[in-house]
Amino acid sequence: MSLRLRLLLMIGVSLSLLWGGVALWMLRDLDQEMRRTLDQRLAMSAKMVAGLMSQNPAAWDGSTGKAGLSTLTLPAAEKGLTCQVSSLHGEVLASTPGTTSEVIAAAAPGFADAEINGERWRSYTVETHGLRVTTADRMAERNMLQRDVLVATALPFVVALIGSLLVLWLGVKSGLLPLERLRQALASRAPDALTPIPEAPMSRDLLPLVHSLNQLLERTSTTIRRERRFTSDAAHELRTPLTAIKIHLQVARITHGQEAEASLDYAEEAVARLQHTLTQLLTLSQVEGPFSWNDGRIAQADDVAHLAMRDAAPDASGRIVLESDGSQTELALPQALAVTALRNLLDNALRHSPADHSVRLELQASNDTLCFRVCDRGPGLSTAELALVTQRFWRRGSGRGSGLGLSIVAAITERFGGALELAPRPGGGLEAKLTLPRMKPAG
């Protein structure tokens, strides 16, 4: 069911029930008032005739209780109304033409209903000054009069209700016009169009909806750009190791002995590089995407340092010197990401430092943050290289690695409000400062 039809039904049914209830209430009151008015007319007519007859000596001798010289004939009343005047002894003194004697004979003082010859009558009888005056209404005439009055009263309500529904239909159609324009604007867009919807021609009531749609389009555009970038990066970086693996396997197939073994070793090395690159790409895609990294583990600074040292140098842990007071400072990010960021810094430092030099790792805590300082004695980086080092796949010359390590560190710090600073050390080497937020105390 469309929104327009739903609004029309809801409001139309409500208006119909309201107008119908009011109309029935008024018609019921009007019907009761009409009945009282017609009964009052009967009673007033009977009392008025009785009063006139008592003052007419030619027709009635009040002292003897007998009729005068002649019986009077009342003028014809309105259609359906009859009247008869008689003495208490039953002598008819006056009557209207067409008076039904059965109705008059059956009448008792006050109001009475009777059915004579298939017709229903309502009468009123009053006895005063020795006279009995009876007036009667034919119910068919009375009901016809009531129906005419009710129809005349109900017709304006029906016309008003129909007019209200028509105005309601036009109002709903006009009120939903901005929403229809928004629908047309969305329908006319290209399938790959993710630009924001213009807000200028939109109704003020639709601005929150337009804002939400624009935010959705922006998130969708960011996600698509991230996926395209991931696909492009993967295609670019995986082409070389895959080609190398293919070449080395072909060489191993056509050679024997040491040459074949060397080709297989090169192929295995290329597979390891391919696996490492894929792992780094997936980690970077997850860090930049809307994934939840809450693994339920509390990231303690000292634990993060030891885990990162173990992962970066499993066979040469002695090359990393840890300077820490052993305090268990809680970090405001998942343990897995904290370990990944610090491990990438240690891995770069070990890769570029001479084998006879150690890498120093220091932990420095402040009120709101914790800083991991990684210092090496490698060749360092120039000012121009420092501006490029966090870009994806940037490597100095033909160096080893995937070129994604520092990009992942920068993405983690950006997502969780940390910071990464790289600076040359006096005497040679590089100092990397990874600053991560501390967990705020509860309450």
Short mmCIF file of C-alpha atoms in Angstrom, two decimals:
data_model
loop_
_atom_site.label_atom_id
_atom_site.label_comp_id
_atom_site.label_asym_id
_atom_site.label_seq_id
_atom_site.Cartn_x
_atom_site.Cartn_y
_atom_site.Cartn_z
CA MET A 1 0.00 0.00 0.00
CA SER A 2 1.39 3.38 -1.00
CA LEU A 3 2.01 6.15 1.51
CA ARG A 4 -0.55 8.39 -0.20
CA LEU A 5 -3.28 5.76 -0.05
CA ARG A 6 -2.44 4.97 3.55
CA LEU A 7 -2.71 8.63 4.56
CA LEU A 8 -5.98 9.01 2.67
CA LEU A 9 -7.45 5.95 4.34
CA MET A 10 -6.31 6.90 7.84
CA ILE A 11 -7.42 10.53 7.70
CA GLY A 12 -10.51 9.79 5.58
CA VAL A 13 -11.78 7.09 7.93
CA SER A 14 -11.10 9.36 10.90
CA LEU A 15 -13.02 12.24 9.31
CA SER A 16 -15.87 9.96 8.27
CA LEU A 17 -16.22 8.52 11.77
CA LEU A 18 -16.05 11.98 13.34
CA TRP A 19 -18.52 13.61 10.96
CA GLY A 20 -20.77 10.53 11.01
CA GLY A 21 -20.81 10.45 14.81
CA VAL A 22 -21.65 14.16 15.05
CA ALA A 23 -24.35 13.81 12.36
CA LEU A 24 -25.99 10.83 14.10
CA TRP A 25 -25.92 12.65 17.39
CA MET A 26 -27.58 15.73 15.89
CA LEU A 27 -30.13 13.70 13.89
CA ARG A 28 -31.10 11.72 16.99
CA ASP A 29 -31.62 14.92 18.97
CA LEU A 30 -33.52 16.46 16.05
CA ASP A 31 -35.80 13.40 15.77
CA GLN A 32 -36.63 13.57 19.46
CA GLU A 33 -37.23 17.31 19.26
CA MET A 34 -39.51 16.85 16.22
CA ARG A 35 -41.59 14.26 18.10
CA ARG A 36 -41.92 16.57 21.10
CA THR A 37 -42.86 19.50 18.85
CA LEU A 38 -45.54 17.55 16.99
CA ASP A 39 -46.96 16.24 20.29
CA GLN A 40 -47.01 19.78 21.64
CA ARG A 41 -48.85 20.87 18.50
CA LEU A 42 -51.55 18.24 19.13
CA ALA A 43 -51.92 19.26 22.77
CA MET A 44 -51.98 22.99 22.02
CA SER A 45 -54.56 22.49 19.23
CA ALA A 46 -56.86 20.51 21.52
CA LYS A 47 -56.59 23.04 24.36
CA MET A 48 -57.14 25.97 22.01
CA VAL A 49 -60.31 24.43 20.52
CA ALA A 50 -61.62 23.60 24.00
CA GLY A 51 -61.12 27.20 25.07
CA LEU A 52 -62.86 28.60 22.01
CA MET A 53 -65.82 26.23 22.34
CA SER A 54 -66.35 27.08 25.98
CA GLN A 55 -66.73 30.76 25.01
CA ASN A 56 -69.26 30.10 22.17
CA PRO A 57 -72.78 30.10 23.62
CA ALA A 58 -74.32 29.30 20.23
CA ALA A 59 -72.63 25.96 20.20
CA TRP A 60 -72.52 25.04 23.84
CA ASP A 61 -74.56 25.81 26.90
CA GLY A 62 -72.20 25.45 29.78
CA SER A 63 -74.98 25.70 32.44
CA THR A 64 -77.05 22.79 31.11
CA GLY A 65 -74.25 20.78 29.50
CA LYS A 66 -76.15 20.51 26.18
CA ALA A 67 -75.42 21.51 22.65
CA GLY A 68 -76.76 24.68 21.16
CA LEU A 69 -79.15 25.15 18.29
CA SER A 70 -76.87 23.53 15.74
CA THR A 71 -73.77 21.49 15.56
CA LEU A 72 -70.69 23.36 14.34
CA THR A 73 -68.37 22.14 11.65
CA LEU A 74 -64.68 23.02 12.10
CA PRO A 75 -62.79 24.19 9.01
CA ALA A 76 -60.54 21.66 7.34
CA ALA A 77 -57.21 21.31 9.12
CA GLU A 78 -53.86 20.68 7.48
CA LYS A 79 -53.32 17.34 5.80
CA GLY A 80 -53.17 14.43 8.28
CA LEU A 81 -54.55 16.38 11.25
CA THR A 82 -58.16 15.89 12.51
CA CYS A 83 -60.12 17.35 15.41
CA GLN A 84 -63.44 16.58 17.11
CA VAL A 85 -65.33 18.31 19.96
CA SER A 86 -67.96 16.37 21.91
CA SER A 87 -69.75 16.50 25.22
CA LEU A 88 -68.89 14.19 28.06
CA HIS A 89 -72.02 12.23 27.15
CA GLY A 90 -70.68 11.54 23.63
CA GLU A 91 -72.68 14.14 21.71
CA VAL A 92 -70.53 15.50 18.83
CA LEU A 93 -70.53 19.29 18.81
CA ALA A 94 -67.96 19.99 16.08
CA SER A 95 -65.51 18.06 13.91
CA THR A 96 -63.19 18.51 10.97
CA PRO A 97 -64.08 16.93 7.63
CA GLY A 98 -62.80 13.34 7.32
CA THR A 99 -62.55 12.76 11.02
CA THR A 100 -62.21 9.07 11.76
CA SER A 101 -64.74 8.15 14.40
CA GLU A 102 -62.78 5.04 15.45
CA VAL A 103 -59.77 7.18 16.39
CA ILE A 104 -61.93 9.60 18.34
CA ALA A 105 -63.88 6.84 20.06
CA ALA A 106 -60.71 5.01 21.15
CA ALA A 107 -59.14 8.18 22.49
CA ALA A 108 -58.57 8.55 26.24
CA PRO A 109 -57.41 11.68 28.06
CA GLY A 110 -53.79 12.42 27.19
CA PHE A 111 -51.69 10.95 24.35
CA ALA A 112 -52.62 7.65 22.74
CA ASP A 113 -51.56 5.56 19.75
CA ALA A 114 -53.98 3.48 17.70
CA GLU A 115 -54.06 1.58 14.42
CA ILE A 116 -57.26 1.99 12.42
CA ASN A 117 -57.81 0.38 8.99
CA GLY A 118 -54.10 -0.30 8.57
CA GLU A 119 -53.09 3.27 9.46
CA ARG A 120 -51.44 4.32 12.67
CA TRP A 121 -52.69 7.44 14.48
CA ARG A 122 -51.46 9.46 17.44
CA SER A 123 -54.08 11.46 19.36
CA TYR A 124 -54.39 13.80 22.28
CA THR A 125 -57.60 14.25 24.32
CA VAL A 126 -58.40 16.94 26.85
CA GLU A 127 -61.60 17.20 29.01
CA THR A 128 -62.51 20.64 30.31
CA HIS A 129 -65.68 22.72 30.89
CA GLY A 130 -67.82 19.65 30.19
CA LEU A 131 -66.18 19.18 26.78
CA ARG A 132 -63.97 16.46 25.36
CA VAL A 133 -61.66 17.73 22.61
CA THR A 134 -59.53 15.22 20.66
CA THR A 135 -56.90 16.01 18.03
CA ALA A 136 -55.17 13.26 16.03
CA ASP A 137 -52.23 12.95 13.61
CA ARG A 138 -51.86 10.35 10.92
CA MET A 139 -48.41 8.79 11.64
CA ALA A 140 -47.65 8.37 7.93
CA GLU A 141 -47.87 12.13 7.45
CA ARG A 142 -45.86 12.74 10.60
CA ASN A 143 -43.13 10.28 9.55
CA MET A 144 -42.94 11.85 6.11
CA LEU A 145 -42.47 15.27 7.69
CA GLN A 146 -39.73 13.90 9.95
CA ARG A 147 -37.95 12.26 7.01
CA ASP A 148 -38.04 15.49 5.01
CA VAL A 149 -36.55 17.42 7.93
CA LEU A 150 -33.88 14.78 8.58
CA VAL A 151 -32.90 14.65 4.90
CA ALA A 152 -32.68 18.44 4.74
CA THR A 153 -30.51 18.40 7.85
CA ALA A 154 -28.27 15.47 6.84
CA LEU A 155 -27.62 16.65 3.30
CA PRO A 156 -25.20 19.44 4.32
CA PHE A 157 -23.23 16.93 6.41
CA VAL A 158 -22.92 14.56 3.46
CA VAL A 159 -21.86 17.35 1.14
CA ALA A 160 -19.36 18.63 3.71
CA LEU A 161 -17.94 15.13 4.20
CA ILE A 162 -17.50 14.57 0.47
CA GLY A 163 -15.94 18.01 0.11
CA SER A 164 -13.59 17.32 3.03
CA LEU A 165 -12.44 14.04 1.47
CA LEU A 166 -11.83 15.79 -1.85
CA VAL A 167 -9.84 18.57 -0.19
CA LEU A 168 -7.98 15.91 1.80
CA TRP A 169 -7.01 14.07 -1.37
CA LEU A 170 -5.73 17.29 -2.95
CA GLY A 171 -3.91 18.24 0.27
CA VAL A 172 -2.19 14.87 0.61
CA LYS A 173 -1.19 14.95 -3.05
CA SER A 174 0.23 18.46 -2.67
CA GLY A 175 1.89 17.63 0.67
CA LEU A 176 3.66 14.58 -0.77
CA LEU A 177 4.86 16.45 -3.84
CA PRO A 178 8.33 17.20 -2.33
CA LEU A 179 8.73 13.50 -1.56
CA GLU A 180 7.76 12.69 -5.14
CA ARG A 181 10.37 15.15 -6.42
CA LEU A 182 12.97 13.46 -4.22
CA ARG A 183 11.95 10.08 -5.63
CA GLN A 184 12.26 11.39 -9.18
CA ALA A 185 15.67 12.88 -8.37
CA LEU A 186 16.88 9.52 -7.06
CA ALA A 187 15.32 7.61 -9.97
CA SER A 188 17.01 9.83 -12.55
CA ARG A 189 20.51 9.33 -11.09
CA ALA A 190 22.97 7.01 -12.76
CA PRO A 191 23.55 3.65 -11.01
CA ASP A 192 27.14 4.59 -10.09
CA ALA A 193 26.36 8.20 -9.10
CA LEU A 194 27.30 8.69 -5.42
CA THR A 195 27.45 12.48 -5.36
CA PRO A 196 25.37 14.21 -2.63
CA ILE A 197 21.74 15.07 -3.35
CA PRO A 198 21.26 18.86 -3.71
CA GLU A 199 19.39 20.34 -0.74
CA ALA A 200 18.31 23.63 -2.33
CA PRO A 201 14.97 22.59 -3.94
CA MET A 202 13.99 20.25 -1.11
CA SER A 203 11.32 20.98 1.47
CA ARG A 204 12.54 21.83 4.95
CA ASP A 205 10.73 18.78 6.33
CA LEU A 206 12.73 16.52 3.99
CA LEU A 207 16.14 17.96 4.88
CA PRO A 208 16.80 15.37 7.66
CA LEU A 209 16.01 12.59 5.15
CA VAL A 210 18.26 14.20 2.53
CA HIS A 211 21.06 14.56 5.10
CA SER A 212 20.76 10.88 6.03
CA LEU A 213 20.78 9.86 2.36
CA ASN A 214 23.86 12.00 1.69
CA GLN A 215 25.63 10.44 4.68
CA LEU A 216 24.74 7.00 3.36
CA LEU A 217 26.01 7.92 -0.10
CA GLU A 218 29.23 9.23 1.41
CA ARG A 219 29.79 6.04 3.41
CA THR A 220 28.99 3.94 0.35
CA SER A 221 31.38 5.99 -1.78
CA THR A 222 34.13 5.61 0.83
CA THR A 223 33.57 1.86 1.00
CA ILE A 224 33.64 1.49 -2.78
CA ARG A 225 36.81 3.61 -3.03
CA ARG A 226 38.42 1.47 -0.33
CA GLU A 227 37.46 -1.73 -2.14
CA ARG A 228 38.70 -0.43 -5.47
CA ARG A 229 41.93 0.69 -3.84
CA PHE A 230 42.37 -2.70 -2.20
CA THR A 231 41.71 -4.47 -5.51
CA SER A 232 44.11 -2.20 -7.35
CA ASP A 233 46.80 -2.56 -4.69
CA ALA A 234 46.41 -6.32 -4.59
CA ALA A 235 46.59 -6.61 -8.39
CA HIS A 236 49.65 -4.35 -8.49
CA GLU A 237 51.64 -5.94 -5.66
CA LEU A 238 50.74 -9.59 -6.24
CA ARG A 239 51.65 -9.56 -9.91
CA THR A 240 55.40 -9.58 -9.25
CA PRO A 241 55.58 -12.47 -6.74
CA LEU A 242 53.14 -14.53 -8.78
CA THR A 243 55.26 -14.01 -11.89
CA ALA A 244 58.38 -14.95 -9.94
CA ILE A 245 56.75 -18.10 -8.60
CA LYS A 246 55.65 -19.10 -12.09
CA ILE A 247 59.14 -18.53 -13.55
CA HIS A 248 60.93 -20.43 -10.78
CA LEU A 249 58.53 -23.37 -11.07
CA GLN A 250 59.07 -23.48 -14.83
CA VAL A 251 62.86 -23.46 -14.30
CA ALA A 252 62.58 -26.23 -11.72
CA ARG A 253 60.57 -28.31 -14.17
CA ILE A 254 63.16 -28.13 -16.97
CA THR A 255 66.29 -28.41 -14.80
CA HIS A 256 67.68 -30.92 -12.31
CA GLY A 257 69.96 -30.98 -9.34
CA GLN A 258 71.06 -27.82 -7.59
CA GLU A 259 69.50 -25.51 -10.16
CA ALA A 260 66.08 -27.08 -9.60
CA GLU A 261 66.48 -26.90 -5.83
CA ALA A 262 67.54 -23.24 -6.05
CA SER A 263 64.51 -22.45 -8.21
CA LEU A 264 62.21 -24.14 -5.68
CA ASP A 265 63.83 -22.17 -2.86
CA TYR A 266 63.23 -18.93 -4.78
CA ALA A 267 59.63 -19.97 -5.43
CA GLU A 268 59.13 -20.72 -1.72
CA GLU A 269 60.57 -17.30 -0.84
CA ALA A 270 58.19 -15.65 -3.31
CA VAL A 271 55.26 -17.56 -1.78
CA ALA A 272 56.27 -16.31 1.67
CA ARG A 273 56.46 -12.75 0.34
CA LEU A 274 53.08 -13.19 -1.33
CA GLN A 275 51.57 -14.47 1.93
CA HIS A 276 53.05 -11.57 3.88
CA THR A 277 51.76 -9.01 1.39
CA LEU A 278 48.28 -10.51 1.45
CA THR A 279 48.25 -10.49 5.25
CA GLN A 280 49.31 -6.85 5.34
CA LEU A 281 46.72 -5.87 2.73
CA LEU A 282 43.91 -7.58 4.61
CA THR A 283 44.99 -6.02 7.90
CA LEU A 284 45.07 -2.55 6.33
CA SER A 285 41.65 -3.08 4.72
CA GLN A 286 40.15 -4.13 8.06
CA VAL A 287 41.70 -1.25 9.98
CA GLU A 288 40.35 1.29 7.49
CA GLY A 289 36.96 -0.43 7.21
CA PRO A 290 33.99 -0.52 9.58
CA PHE A 291 35.09 -3.76 11.27
CA SER A 292 34.79 -4.34 15.00
CA TRP A 293 38.11 -5.24 16.61
CA ASN A 294 36.81 -5.73 20.12
CA ASP A 295 38.30 -9.13 20.99
CA GLY A 296 37.53 -8.83 24.71
CA ARG A 297 41.23 -8.66 25.68
CA ILE A 298 42.57 -5.77 27.76
CA ALA A 299 45.62 -4.24 26.06
CA GLN A 300 48.28 -3.88 28.77
CA ALA A 301 51.28 -1.83 27.62
CA ASP A 302 53.93 -4.21 28.94
CA ASP A 303 52.16 -7.24 27.45
CA VAL A 304 51.87 -5.45 24.09
CA ALA A 305 55.62 -4.74 24.13
CA HIS A 306 56.60 -8.35 24.84
CA LEU A 307 54.19 -9.79 22.25
CA ALA A 308 55.42 -7.35 19.57
CA MET A 309 59.06 -8.19 20.37
CA ARG A 310 58.32 -11.91 20.09
CA ASP A 311 56.55 -11.51 16.73
CA ALA A 312 59.15 -9.14 15.23
CA ALA A 313 62.25 -11.15 16.19
CA PRO A 314 61.33 -14.72 17.20
CA ASP A 315 64.93 -15.92 16.58
CA ALA A 316 66.79 -12.78 17.65
CA SER A 317 64.90 -11.37 20.59
CA GLY A 318 68.23 -10.27 22.11
CA ARG A 319 68.54 -7.53 19.48
CA ILE A 320 65.62 -5.63 21.05
CA VAL A 321 66.30 -3.95 24.37
CA LEU A 322 63.20 -3.09 26.40
CA GLU A 323 63.26 -0.22 28.86
CA SER A 324 60.09 -0.31 30.97
CA ASP A 325 59.15 -0.05 34.62
CA GLY A 326 56.78 -3.01 34.18
CA SER A 327 53.63 -1.00 34.97
CA GLN A 328 50.49 -2.47 33.41
CA THR A 329 49.03 0.58 31.70
CA GLU A 330 45.74 -0.18 29.92
CA LEU A 331 45.40 1.08 26.33
CA ALA A 332 42.12 2.26 24.76
CA LEU A 333 42.35 0.01 21.69
CA PRO A 334 42.26 -3.75 21.01
CA GLN A 335 45.36 -5.68 21.94
CA ALA A 336 45.73 -7.20 18.47
CA LEU A 337 45.98 -3.79 16.80
CA ALA A 338 48.38 -2.39 19.39
CA VAL A 339 50.66 -5.40 18.92
CA THR A 340 50.42 -5.11 15.10
CA ALA A 341 51.40 -1.43 15.10
CA LEU A 342 54.38 -1.89 17.46
CA ARG A 343 55.52 -5.07 15.68
CA ASN A 344 55.66 -3.25 12.33
CA LEU A 345 57.84 -0.51 13.84
CA LEU A 346 60.19 -3.08 15.41
CA ASP A 347 60.32 -5.08 12.17
CA ASN A 348 61.34 -1.98 10.17
CA ALA A 349 63.94 -1.05 12.76
CA LEU A 350 65.48 -4.56 12.74
CA ARG A 351 65.44 -4.76 8.95
CA HIS A 352 67.35 -1.50 8.49
CA SER A 353 69.72 -1.73 11.45
CA PRO A 354 73.14 -3.42 11.22
CA ALA A 355 73.23 -6.95 12.63
CA ASP A 356 75.64 -5.95 15.43
CA HIS A 357 73.44 -3.09 16.66
CA SER A 358 70.45 -3.47 18.93
CA VAL A 359 67.08 -1.74 18.73
CA ARG A 360 65.88 0.06 21.85
CA LEU A 361 62.22 0.06 22.86
CA GLU A 362 61.13 2.51 25.57
CA LEU A 363 57.74 2.95 27.23
CA GLN A 364 56.82 6.44 28.44
CA ALA A 365 53.45 6.96 30.13
CA SER A 366 51.59 10.25 30.63
CA ASN A 367 48.17 11.11 32.01
CA ASP A 368 46.17 10.32 28.85
CA THR A 369 48.60 8.52 26.51
CA LEU A 370 51.37 5.95 26.37
CA CYS A 371 54.33 6.39 24.02
CA PHE A 372 56.39 3.54 22.54
CA ARG A 373 59.80 4.85 21.38
CA VAL A 374 61.63 2.63 18.89
CA CYS A 375 65.22 3.72 18.22
CA ASP A 376 67.61 2.13 15.71
CA ARG A 377 71.00 2.82 14.15
CA GLY A 378 70.06 2.31 10.53
CA PRO A 379 70.63 4.66 7.59
CA GLY A 380 67.69 6.86 8.64
CA LEU A 381 65.45 8.83 6.32
CA SER A 382 65.77 12.16 4.61
CA THR A 383 63.19 14.92 4.91
CA ALA A 384 61.70 14.01 1.53
CA GLU A 385 61.57 10.32 2.46
CA LEU A 386 59.85 11.07 5.78
CA ALA A 387 56.97 12.62 3.79
CA LEU A 388 56.59 9.44 1.69
CA VAL A 389 57.30 6.68 4.17
CA THR A 390 53.67 6.19 5.34
CA GLN A 391 52.31 5.90 1.79
CA ARG A 392 51.27 2.49 0.57
CA PHE A 393 53.92 0.32 -1.09
CA TRP A 394 56.62 2.95 -0.71
CA ARG A 395 60.02 1.32 -0.33
CA ARG A 396 63.46 2.81 -0.47
CA GLY A 397 65.01 1.65 -3.71
CA SER A 398 64.36 -2.07 -4.17
CA GLY A 399 64.23 -2.81 -0.45
CA ARG A 400 62.51 -5.83 0.99
CA GLY A 401 59.09 -5.87 2.55
CA SER A 402 55.63 -5.08 1.24
CA GLY A 403 55.75 -1.33 1.85
CA LEU A 404 52.59 -1.53 3.96
CA GLY A 405 53.96 -1.70 7.51
CA LEU A 406 54.02 2.00 8.30
CA SER A 407 50.77 2.54 6.38
CA ILE A 408 49.10 0.11 8.77
CA VAL A 409 50.59 1.89 11.78
CA ALA A 410 49.34 5.26 10.50
CA ALA A 411 45.84 3.82 9.88
CA ILE A 412 45.66 2.36 13.41
CA THR A 413 46.71 5.61 15.06
CA GLU A 414 44.25 7.60 12.94
CA ARG A 415 41.35 5.28 13.81
CA PHE A 416 41.95 5.32 17.57
CA GLY A 417 43.16 8.90 18.06
CA GLY A 418 46.87 8.15 18.39
CA ALA A 419 49.92 9.58 16.62
CA LEU A 420 52.99 8.38 14.73
CA GLU A 421 56.12 10.55 14.63
CA LEU A 422 59.31 9.71 12.73
CA ALA A 423 62.50 11.72 13.23
CA PRO A 424 66.22 11.24 12.50
CA ARG A 425 68.43 10.45 15.50
CA PRO A 426 71.61 12.37 16.27
CA GLY A 427 74.51 10.23 15.17
CA GLY A 428 72.43 8.26 12.65
CA GLY A 429 69.37 6.10 12.72
CA LEU A 430 65.68 6.73 13.12
CA GLU A 431 63.41 7.32 16.10
CA ALA A 432 59.76 6.26 15.80
CA LYS A 433 57.30 7.43 18.46
CA LEU A 434 53.99 5.56 18.59
CA THR A 435 51.55 7.39 20.89
CA LEU A 436 48.37 5.52 21.85
CA PRO A 437 45.48 6.64 24.10
CA ARG A 438 45.14 5.19 27.59
CA MET A 439 41.95 3.65 28.92
CA LYS A 440 39.99 6.18 30.95
CA PRO A 441 39.00 5.05 34.45
CA ALA A 442 35.35 4.04 34.83
CA GLY A 443 33.06 6.61 36.45
#
